[in-house]
XYZ file of C-alpha atoms in Angstrom:
712
model
C 171.058 29.901 105.102
C 172.189 31.587 101.922
C 170.425 30.943 98.650
C 170.883 32.635 95.297
C 168.927 32.756 92.096
C 170.433 31.117 89.007
C 169.681 30.958 85.312
C 167.753 27.759 84.608
C 169.882 26.655 81.648
C 173.161 27.249 83.445
C 171.707 25.674 86.573
C 170.683 22.590 84.628
C 174.103 22.093 83.052
C 175.862 22.763 86.326
C 173.777 20.352 88.389
C 173.039 17.562 85.928
C 176.473 16.000 86.517
C 177.634 16.480 82.920
C 181.320 17.308 83.292
C 183.103 16.007 80.231
C 180.447 15.239 77.675
C 177.102 13.507 77.600
C 173.644 13.600 76.101
C 171.575 16.746 76.615
C 168.213 16.339 74.916
C 165.877 19.283 74.547
C 162.225 18.402 74.163
C 159.308 20.578 73.207
C 156.437 21.210 75.609
C 154.291 22.451 72.733
C 154.550 19.177 70.817
C 155.916 15.683 71.342
C 158.963 16.331 69.158
C 162.507 16.593 70.487
C 164.961 19.291 69.523
C 168.397 18.359 68.181
C 170.727 17.084 70.933
C 174.116 18.601 71.667
C 177.379 17.448 73.219
C 177.721 19.536 76.355
C 181.470 20.005 76.071
C 181.119 21.703 72.687
C 178.757 24.536 73.672
C 178.530 27.289 76.241
C 175.688 27.181 78.724
C 174.181 30.402 77.397
C 174.028 29.009 73.867
C 171.589 26.260 74.708
C 168.049 27.241 73.843
C 166.066 24.121 74.583
C 162.769 24.637 76.316
C 163.122 21.544 78.459
C 165.946 19.204 79.215
C 166.726 15.572 79.713
C 170.403 14.834 80.302
C 172.393 11.654 80.682
C 175.838 12.253 82.101
C 178.874 10.068 81.547
C 178.508 8.755 85.110
C 174.993 7.539 84.275
C 173.116 10.254 86.177
C 169.824 11.159 84.493
C 168.433 14.622 85.107
C 165.155 16.229 84.060
C 163.898 19.737 84.685
C 160.411 20.012 86.167
C 158.746 23.262 85.054
C 155.590 23.333 87.190
C 155.524 24.788 90.716
C 155.559 22.093 93.396
C 153.140 22.623 96.276
C 152.769 19.074 97.532
C 150.955 17.509 94.580
C 154.078 15.386 93.888
C 154.640 16.339 90.250
C 158.326 16.779 90.984
C 158.356 13.010 91.477
C 155.707 12.026 88.924
C 157.300 13.887 86.004
C 160.661 12.090 86.165
C 158.897 8.771 86.800
C 157.171 9.058 83.426
C 160.438 9.841 81.652
C 162.320 7.086 83.491
C 159.658 4.521 82.570
C 160.034 5.062 78.844
C 163.793 5.454 79.165
C 164.123 2.136 81.048
C 166.215 4.001 83.593
C 167.552 2.898 86.944
C 165.374 5.048 89.208
C 168.198 5.401 91.737
C 170.156 7.355 89.113
C 167.366 9.805 88.279
C 167.142 13.294 89.754
C 164.963 16.282 89.018
C 165.548 20.020 89.152
C 162.956 22.730 89.633
C 162.953 24.963 86.566
C 162.678 28.714 86.803
C 160.128 30.691 84.806
C 160.881 30.405 81.086
C 158.774 31.450 78.103
C 159.683 28.217 76.376
C 157.698 26.141 78.874
C 154.017 25.651 78.140
C 151.507 25.815 81.010
C 154.133 26.537 83.663
C 151.655 26.749 86.487
C 149.986 24.660 89.158
C 146.203 24.762 89.269
C 143.170 22.932 87.988
C 144.746 19.484 88.526
C 146.224 19.666 85.042
C 150.008 19.223 85.309
C 150.334 15.474 84.665
C 147.491 15.277 82.104
C 149.105 18.081 80.119
C 152.650 16.692 80.173
C 151.969 12.939 80.041
C 152.666 12.303 76.350
C 155.453 14.874 76.127
C 157.374 13.263 78.977
C 156.873 9.766 77.597
C 158.168 10.836 74.201
C 161.210 12.461 75.785
C 162.166 9.252 77.574
C 161.445 7.051 74.563
C 163.475 9.319 72.278
C 166.523 9.169 74.540
C 166.199 5.374 74.804
C 166.052 5.036 71.014
C 169.243 7.081 70.634
C 171.085 5.083 73.308
C 170.121 1.795 71.667
C 171.218 3.088 68.275
C 174.556 4.191 69.738
C 175.153 0.783 71.323
C 174.192 -1.053 68.135
C 176.632 1.087 66.187
C 179.451 0.315 68.636
C 178.764 -3.407 68.470
C 178.061 -3.346 64.724
C 174.793 -5.204 65.226
C 171.212 -4.417 64.213
C 169.428 -2.174 66.707
C 166.519 -4.626 66.605
C 168.713 -7.110 68.511
C 169.203 -4.647 71.383
C 166.990 -3.887 74.357
C 167.223 -1.482 77.265
C 166.750 -2.164 80.966
C 167.823 -0.586 84.247
C 170.019 2.061 82.558
C 171.811 -0.467 80.339
C 171.553 -1.382 76.679
C 171.813 -5.155 76.212
C 172.577 -7.146 73.083
C 170.129 -10.027 73.377
C 172.163 -12.494 71.283
C 175.569 -12.112 72.971
C 174.595 -10.724 76.374
C 176.889 -7.705 75.968
C 175.770 -4.601 77.773
C 176.764 -0.955 78.073
C 175.642 1.565 80.677
C 173.827 4.711 79.678
C 176.727 6.802 80.952
C 179.133 4.959 78.657
C 176.813 5.590 75.706
C 175.702 9.142 76.457
C 178.224 11.024 74.337
C 177.898 8.635 71.399
C 174.107 8.829 71.664
C 174.288 12.614 71.347
C 175.554 12.128 67.778
C 172.599 9.948 66.722
C 169.932 11.742 64.648
C 166.762 12.440 66.611
C 163.956 10.164 65.374
C 160.800 11.795 64.019
C 158.627 9.316 65.921
C 159.249 6.707 68.592
C 157.263 3.755 69.854
C 155.934 4.062 73.384
C 155.697 1.180 75.823
C 152.567 -0.882 76.251
C 150.959 -0.260 79.643
C 151.324 -3.942 80.549
C 155.105 -3.485 80.419
C 155.243 -0.594 82.899
C 157.733 -1.253 85.686
C 157.706 2.119 87.443
C 154.468 3.874 86.520
C 151.657 2.763 88.802
C 154.044 1.720 91.578
C 154.737 3.406 94.902
C 157.770 5.693 94.724
C 158.947 8.014 97.490
C 158.853 11.753 96.908
C 162.239 12.817 95.539
C 162.342 15.746 97.970
C 161.475 13.807 101.128
C 165.033 13.849 102.457
C 165.396 17.578 101.878
C 162.074 18.274 103.567
C 162.679 16.193 106.703
C 166.255 17.455 107.102
C 165.207 21.083 106.762
C 167.148 21.949 103.634
C 166.167 25.294 102.057
C 163.318 24.633 99.653
C 160.536 27.053 100.490
C 160.112 30.753 99.871
C 160.624 31.589 103.538
C 164.017 29.842 103.354
C 165.336 32.193 100.706
C 167.979 34.661 101.808
C 170.141 37.077 99.841
C 173.065 38.920 101.390
C 172.185 42.613 101.598
C 168.416 42.248 101.348
C 166.054 43.995 103.741
C 162.870 42.639 105.317
C 159.415 44.155 105.134
C 155.907 43.718 106.448
C 152.832 45.583 105.327
C 149.912 46.884 107.340
C 146.742 46.665 105.253
C 143.258 47.928 106.174
C 141.785 45.632 108.811
C 138.308 46.085 107.334
C 137.289 45.300 103.767
C 135.749 48.505 102.438
C 138.221 50.913 104.077
C 141.061 52.844 102.426
C 144.191 54.554 103.726
C 143.733 58.213 104.718
C 146.963 59.040 106.564
C 149.719 57.489 108.652
C 152.471 58.453 111.087
C 155.510 56.169 111.117
C 157.833 58.377 113.167
C 157.850 56.157 116.259
C 158.404 53.010 114.199
C 161.274 54.614 112.269
C 163.065 55.417 115.534
C 163.073 51.771 116.647
C 166.204 49.572 116.362
C 166.851 48.039 112.949
C 164.128 49.978 111.133
C 165.195 51.517 107.833
C 162.021 53.169 106.572
C 158.220 53.352 106.718
C 156.551 54.028 103.371
C 153.064 53.900 101.903
C 151.683 52.870 98.521
C 148.066 52.284 97.513
C 146.275 51.143 100.707
C 149.461 49.775 102.251
C 151.897 50.995 104.859
C 155.181 49.079 104.704
C 157.757 48.847 107.472
C 161.268 48.021 106.243
C 164.081 46.825 108.456
C 167.024 44.554 109.075
C 165.137 41.582 110.553
C 161.649 40.108 110.593
C 161.333 40.478 114.362
C 162.316 44.136 114.342
C 159.880 44.875 111.531
C 157.059 42.956 113.255
C 157.466 44.978 116.467
C 157.759 48.296 114.662
C 154.661 47.709 112.539
C 152.555 47.745 115.708
C 153.747 51.285 116.435
C 152.636 52.841 113.147
C 149.624 55.118 113.612
C 147.219 54.732 110.700
C 143.914 56.443 109.914
C 141.462 54.919 107.413
C 138.270 56.178 105.803
C 135.288 54.246 104.478
C 135.203 53.563 100.746
C 132.513 50.839 100.543
C 129.848 49.414 102.821
C 131.310 47.421 105.718
C 129.602 44.045 105.458
C 128.944 41.571 108.273
C 128.012 37.912 108.244
C 124.535 38.787 109.522
C 124.115 41.079 106.504
C 125.122 38.249 104.182
C 122.599 35.860 105.725
C 119.769 38.345 105.099
C 121.158 39.130 101.657
C 121.123 35.468 100.638
C 117.484 35.066 101.554
C 116.480 38.234 99.752
C 118.442 37.487 96.563
C 117.197 33.912 96.518
C 113.634 35.201 96.102
C 114.112 38.598 94.505
C 117.526 38.650 92.838
C 117.988 38.993 89.092
C 119.018 35.500 88.050
C 121.182 34.441 85.121
C 119.931 31.234 83.507
C 122.773 28.752 83.175
C 120.866 25.801 81.721
C 117.253 25.047 80.896
C 115.877 21.775 79.546
C 112.219 20.925 78.880
C 109.175 22.476 80.553
C 110.113 22.938 84.193
C 106.914 24.719 85.245
C 104.737 21.907 83.896
C 106.873 19.246 85.601
C 106.412 20.840 89.011
C 102.738 21.608 88.435
C 102.050 17.950 87.653
C 104.363 16.468 90.305
C 103.060 13.920 92.782
C 105.641 15.124 95.288
C 108.009 18.104 95.479
C 111.200 17.991 97.554
C 112.956 21.202 98.613
C 116.227 21.916 100.363
C 118.518 24.891 100.978
C 122.222 24.710 101.805
C 124.650 27.427 102.828
C 128.398 27.727 103.350
C 130.528 30.507 104.852
C 133.711 32.138 103.651
C 136.764 30.042 104.472
C 140.481 30.733 104.425
C 143.045 28.837 102.335
C 145.274 28.559 105.420
C 148.486 27.240 103.844
C 151.152 26.466 106.439
C 153.625 28.859 104.805
C 152.366 32.459 104.885
C 152.632 34.580 101.735
C 156.135 35.836 100.998
C 158.275 36.949 98.066
C 161.676 38.415 97.294
C 162.017 41.236 94.780
C 164.950 43.269 93.537
C 164.068 46.027 91.099
C 167.244 47.253 89.411
C 167.806 49.758 86.587
C 168.504 46.875 84.207
C 165.627 44.591 85.240
C 163.742 42.821 87.999
C 164.610 39.669 89.916
C 161.787 37.782 91.654
C 162.133 34.720 93.894
C 159.414 32.900 95.778
C 156.399 30.583 95.926
C 153.697 31.179 93.320
C 151.314 28.839 91.517
C 151.266 31.153 88.477
C 154.783 32.469 87.795
C 153.934 33.701 84.304
C 151.032 35.741 85.604
C 153.249 37.135 88.378
C 155.786 38.357 85.844
C 153.075 39.915 83.672
C 151.527 41.776 86.601
C 154.884 43.131 87.738
C 155.688 44.133 84.159
C 152.459 46.130 83.871
C 152.873 47.722 87.282
C 156.454 48.903 86.760
C 156.268 49.352 82.983
C 159.252 47.037 82.533
C 159.357 44.547 79.628
C 158.767 40.943 80.662
C 162.058 39.829 79.115
C 163.802 42.003 81.710
C 162.123 40.131 84.580
C 163.394 36.801 85.931
C 161.499 34.599 88.371
C 162.991 31.753 90.376
C 160.508 29.264 91.765
C 160.792 27.869 95.262
C 158.757 24.998 96.662
C 155.379 26.174 97.943
C 154.420 25.510 101.540
C 150.807 24.955 100.558
C 148.595 26.886 98.213
C 145.103 25.423 97.721
C 144.445 28.223 95.240
C 145.716 31.135 97.345
C 148.976 31.340 95.438
C 147.179 31.519 92.098
C 146.990 35.219 92.933
C 150.094 37.380 93.024
C 149.139 40.348 95.174
C 152.057 39.569 97.501
C 154.488 39.295 94.555
C 153.373 42.643 93.159
C 153.605 44.218 96.619
C 157.214 43.067 96.958
C 158.145 44.389 93.511
C 156.457 47.751 94.052
C 158.082 48.149 97.453
C 161.523 47.317 96.052
C 161.050 49.937 93.343
C 160.188 52.539 96.000
C 162.991 51.836 98.483
C 165.576 51.035 95.749
C 166.750 47.861 97.504
C 166.299 44.091 97.389
C 163.480 43.219 99.776
C 161.963 40.085 101.287
C 158.266 40.709 101.964
C 156.714 38.455 104.608
C 153.090 38.133 105.675
C 152.179 36.859 109.142
C 149.529 34.182 109.618
C 147.193 36.942 110.800
C 147.853 38.834 107.560
C 147.020 35.689 105.594
C 143.727 35.191 107.374
C 142.485 38.760 107.643
C 143.638 40.087 104.254
C 143.372 36.913 102.264
C 141.494 35.777 99.190
C 138.724 33.558 100.500
C 136.409 30.858 99.263
C 133.164 32.692 98.441
C 130.147 32.300 100.696
C 127.242 30.673 98.803
C 123.644 29.590 99.312
C 121.831 27.006 97.174
C 118.149 26.237 96.768
C 117.147 22.901 95.261
C 113.749 21.653 94.186
C 112.882 18.240 92.759
C 109.644 17.001 91.212
C 108.724 13.304 91.547
C 105.953 11.412 89.811
C 103.744 8.821 91.505
C 106.354 6.096 90.877
C 109.144 8.066 92.509
C 110.808 9.033 89.224
C 112.628 12.368 89.056
C 110.779 14.464 86.464
C 111.902 17.996 87.332
C 114.942 19.629 88.911
C 115.718 23.221 89.857
C 118.841 24.758 91.347
C 119.490 28.389 92.164
C 122.886 29.461 93.472
C 123.408 32.808 95.184
C 127.070 33.670 95.567
C 129.243 36.459 96.902
C 131.926 37.282 94.323
C 131.679 33.729 93.015
C 131.007 34.402 89.329
C 128.900 31.381 88.467
C 128.329 29.400 91.705
C 126.887 26.427 89.783
C 128.239 23.730 87.491
C 125.208 23.520 85.250
C 126.438 20.671 83.077
C 127.335 18.292 85.877
C 125.190 15.341 86.976
C 122.176 15.144 87.215
C 121.962 17.419 84.154
C 121.303 15.234 81.157
C 119.341 12.733 83.238
C 116.271 14.897 83.953
C 113.802 15.900 81.224
C 112.890 19.205 82.838
C 115.712 21.133 84.461
C 116.490 24.755 85.356
C 119.784 25.961 86.820
C 120.364 29.674 87.402
C 122.420 31.941 89.621
C 122.457 35.341 91.329
C 125.609 37.285 92.153
C 126.444 39.839 94.862
C 129.544 42.007 94.533
C 131.380 42.571 97.801
C 134.606 44.372 98.814
C 135.662 41.146 100.544
C 138.260 39.538 98.269
C 137.474 36.036 97.054
C 139.017 33.566 94.658
C 139.621 29.958 93.751
C 139.784 27.602 96.719
C 140.746 23.961 96.196
C 138.231 22.463 93.724
C 136.623 25.876 93.075
C 132.834 26.045 93.498
C 132.502 22.245 93.585
C 134.135 22.111 97.027
C 130.730 23.079 98.479
C 128.354 22.555 95.563
C 129.146 18.828 95.540
C 128.083 18.507 99.176
C 124.849 20.377 98.543
C 124.001 18.446 95.363
C 124.840 15.042 96.769
C 123.048 15.661 100.069
C 119.967 16.839 98.197
C 120.008 13.836 95.854
C 119.879 11.659 98.971
C 116.866 13.638 100.177
C 115.177 13.032 96.841
C 116.045 9.322 96.931
C 114.526 9.066 100.400
C 111.356 10.812 99.244
C 111.192 8.404 96.294
C 111.627 5.426 98.619
C 114.774 4.252 96.822
C 118.277 3.243 97.826
C 120.592 6.280 97.308
C 123.182 4.347 95.313
C 120.604 2.680 93.082
C 118.805 5.992 92.630
C 121.970 7.504 91.135
C 122.602 4.467 88.958
C 119.036 4.616 87.652
C 119.477 8.276 86.708
C 122.713 7.481 84.879
C 121.067 4.593 83.035
C 118.313 6.982 82.000
C 120.879 9.522 80.762
C 122.626 6.804 78.794
C 119.427 5.562 77.183
C 117.656 8.890 76.645
C 120.078 11.787 77.157
C 118.580 15.229 77.681
C 120.572 18.025 76.091
C 124.334 18.171 76.320
C 126.095 15.700 78.623
C 129.610 16.774 79.641
C 130.455 13.841 81.936
C 131.290 10.240 81.077
C 128.367 8.118 82.221
C 130.265 4.828 82.175
C 133.146 6.200 84.255
C 130.743 7.572 86.840
C 128.862 4.275 86.970
C 132.173 2.492 87.446
C 133.254 4.398 90.551
C 129.766 4.152 92.049
C 129.657 0.373 91.748
C 133.197 -0.135 92.976
C 132.692 2.152 95.988
C 129.526 0.274 96.940
C 131.397 -3.032 96.658
C 134.551 -1.993 98.534
C 132.609 -0.385 101.367
C 130.138 -3.228 101.850
C 127.291 -0.819 101.132
C 124.145 -1.750 103.028
C 125.679 -4.858 104.623
C 127.158 -3.520 107.852
C 125.637 -3.616 111.323
C 125.978 -0.795 113.850
C 127.466 1.442 111.143
C 125.580 4.144 109.245
C 126.799 4.719 105.703
C 126.520 7.749 103.455
C 127.248 7.877 99.752
C 128.486 10.599 97.391
C 129.933 10.754 93.885
C 131.294 13.666 91.891
C 132.927 14.605 88.612
C 135.452 17.431 88.525
C 138.739 18.190 86.777
C 138.071 15.361 84.296
C 138.045 12.711 87.059
C 135.405 10.764 88.964
C 135.445 10.007 92.681
C 132.864 8.071 94.702
C 133.018 7.930 98.489
C 131.266 6.080 101.268
C 131.485 7.381 104.829
C 131.025 5.087 107.827
C 129.571 6.894 110.851
C 129.089 5.459 114.324
C 127.421 6.964 117.397
C 129.594 7.694 120.414
C 128.215 9.380 123.518
C 125.157 10.337 121.511
C 127.138 12.065 118.771
C 127.943 10.971 115.220
C 131.628 10.217 114.590
C 133.186 9.541 111.178
C 134.966 6.203 111.558
C 136.094 5.475 108.006
C 135.880 6.811 104.463
C 136.221 4.667 101.349
C 137.255 6.432 98.158
C 137.272 5.087 94.613
C 138.909 7.358 92.032
C 138.896 7.152 88.264
C 141.727 9.488 87.286
C 143.038 7.452 84.389
C 146.543 6.029 84.610
C 147.997 6.469 88.096
C 151.660 7.479 87.880
C 152.856 7.192 91.488
C 150.554 4.958 93.511
C 151.493 6.246 96.955
C 151.558 9.819 95.655
C 148.053 9.348 94.244
C 146.821 7.797 97.491
C 148.248 10.712 99.453
C 146.495 13.157 97.136
C 143.163 11.440 97.699
C 143.697 11.191 101.452
C 144.732 14.836 101.637
C 141.683 15.904 99.657
C 139.396 13.913 101.957
C 140.960 15.304 105.134
C 140.720 18.807 103.681
C 137.118 18.277 102.586
C 136.047 16.706 105.874
C 137.826 19.262 108.037
C 136.393 22.296 106.298
C 132.898 20.829 106.055
C 132.900 19.950 109.740
C 134.721 22.828 111.410
C 135.888 25.826 109.371
C 134.179 29.194 109.182
C 135.351 32.732 108.549
C 132.836 35.326 109.696
C 132.888 39.112 109.389
C 131.843 42.039 111.533
C 131.821 45.503 109.930
C 134.125 44.308 107.167
C 136.698 42.726 109.479
C 137.354 38.997 109.851
C 136.447 37.654 113.290
C 139.039 34.881 113.064
C 142.703 35.771 112.581
C 144.727 32.662 113.475
C 144.393 28.977 114.286
C 143.328 29.676 117.877
C 140.026 31.063 116.557
C 139.823 29.515 113.068
C 138.987 25.831 113.480
C 140.748 23.191 111.391
C 140.505 19.428 111.684
C 142.751 17.827 114.318
C 144.795 14.667 114.006
C 142.531 12.707 116.349
C 139.522 13.610 114.178
C 140.937 12.138 110.978
C 139.171 8.833 110.181
C 140.661 5.777 108.559
C 140.771 6.274 104.781
C 140.828 3.468 102.240
C 141.700 4.371 98.658
C 141.089 2.478 95.421
C 141.721 3.385 91.788
C 139.963 2.317 88.625
C 142.391 0.846 86.103
C 140.730 1.689 82.804
C 143.774 2.227 80.592
C 143.139 5.866 79.698
C 145.657 8.683 79.986
C 145.877 10.503 83.350
C 143.208 13.010 84.311
C 143.140 15.361 87.316
C 143.745 14.224 90.891
C 144.886 17.117 93.101
C 141.332 18.378 93.605
C 138.682 15.774 92.628
C 138.767 13.824 95.907
C 137.696 16.811 98.001
C 134.205 17.643 96.637
C 132.445 14.312 97.399
C 133.539 14.143 101.047
C 131.063 16.553 102.617
C 128.098 14.851 100.959
C 129.145 11.336 101.981
C 129.608 12.438 105.595
C 126.371 14.454 105.721
C 124.389 11.554 104.304
C 125.923 9.156 106.834
C 125.102 11.561 109.665
C 121.464 11.580 108.544
C 121.424 7.783 108.429
C 122.793 7.681 111.988
C 120.671 10.436 113.538
C 117.685 11.072 111.284
C 118.733 14.729 111.068
C 119.874 16.520 107.923
C 122.865 18.843 107.998
C 122.430 21.524 105.349
C 124.900 24.173 106.431
C 128.627 24.263 106.963
C 130.344 23.993 109.286
C 128.457 20.892 110.416
C 129.666 21.405 113.975
C 127.224 24.322 114.335
C 124.210 22.250 113.278
C 121.710 20.922 115.836
C 122.966 17.362 115.579
C 126.223 18.524 117.218
C 124.683 20.977 119.664
C 126.156 19.189 122.711
C 129.680 19.907 121.434
C 131.140 23.007 122.982
């Protein structure tokens, strides 16, 4: 199917259904102020310089551009919902367009669960501003005070006479109303759309197979390419012979750049077959590391590595010297792959007058900057059209595949579509770092936590700890430090970076400490929070009351401690400005623990789309459970042992438990949600497994632990 790139401003005017006049409101992503509106019929598309758009056409269609990349987090639905709420719009008349990369957008990226929190007030002001102007236009037509007019369901109504005018009828007149300096926003109690369940605006396109994703993109005249990269991390290209591949049908060229050998041809299938025929010789550049080496390395660095102190409170040595009991535990996780369903891909056309890029990236601005530096081409000569992302989980924060496509296009002097296979994704990816943690806790004779130590040893992880997270601030004597190992294996952010495993380790260890203290795990956490509230130690970066709230609600909703024949495990975590508590129900079947149900309570501030939020939480839990239970990427002499789903284990449909979601309604603005539900899952499940079996699981994947040894 053919698809072409378009200028975002022209695209907006073309597709927003404005044909003979209407209201086009530009609003500023750097502040909550709107730019001056224009009448569409009086300007050329290229003259419009707004940095975001809200349009109301004469037929009543309302269109908003969504700047952030969409990878399944549902912002392409949530953004227009916020505008429509303040606008009092008929949701059936609202549509949204994906914006291309534009300097005038602020934070045009997807990562860190920050899209809705960042844009919340800006979007509300945009909708409220347009509503104000429509009401003013109607009042002027009727020659009545604007205070006598209200808006509802895309109409302005005169309350005294019952007259009403549709937004489409008022759009052009509204465009002549001066933009107000400030507008009043709705009270939360009056929300009609926000907080309700609304279907994803792209559902129909997705289920009917309309071209949305990067792999769907096609340009007449483009060529296809695949790249052979070193199969072992630590090797570099020495020489290659592409003569046989070049003689195969449909193959245009075989070229090399950096450590890559690229095969270029007329179709993906022809290129895939020809790539296998390229003869390549590599030479060693760095040590070729294996998983066995990493295991030994972790143990050595844990005892002998040069540690960086991340936080230190009180006198830790004295606390442990005087302790009535000391609890110790070590936890380890492997590398894991991001494994998005859509492999990496990108289109690039490097021309004498500029560069055109099209494809799925979480960081389009960074992609443009990297291509600019590589090719020495000014950024204003580079355009980037965003497609929908077929998964990312952090992998598409990095733009190695975008840069590869651009560099290859510059070499072959042609528009090229670069495609990775699933094997390429898994063997040459950017992985979650492998990490090992050592915890120690000091208890006094009454079972009170008086000392706490955590050391994290990571491979390319930077700082593998979150030193200011709970229980920091609740323990008088605390030491958190870390040791780093640099490896040629490429690593990067994986959904809920660092906390995706750290949360499991911390929450499982806190349960061990609670058991040693002879206290209920939930009450043990609440007691620590009460202590932090009464006598805080050092800097506290989390909201104690919000964490207490999700803990208590999760205990209530799950029937904590009241169920028979069900073993429950608890976990709570703070990340990306949100709080999530989970309870896992585990039952024994054929002598093995099985996760039956998971309860999740999230405090993420105001929920925009209720079903979208629930899906985010459920997806995070399934992701967290699946990777904790099953996933592992191991290495032998620098090469990944697993290269596709037949050898890399992911959770299966039949293994997904029932999930029950709840949200705290506390009236605050939205905080993150795309990632916070994942970190607590591993801890809740591990703690429930211990309750059911009496055995601790300290390493991931759980399936390799002794408690599951009868599973083949």
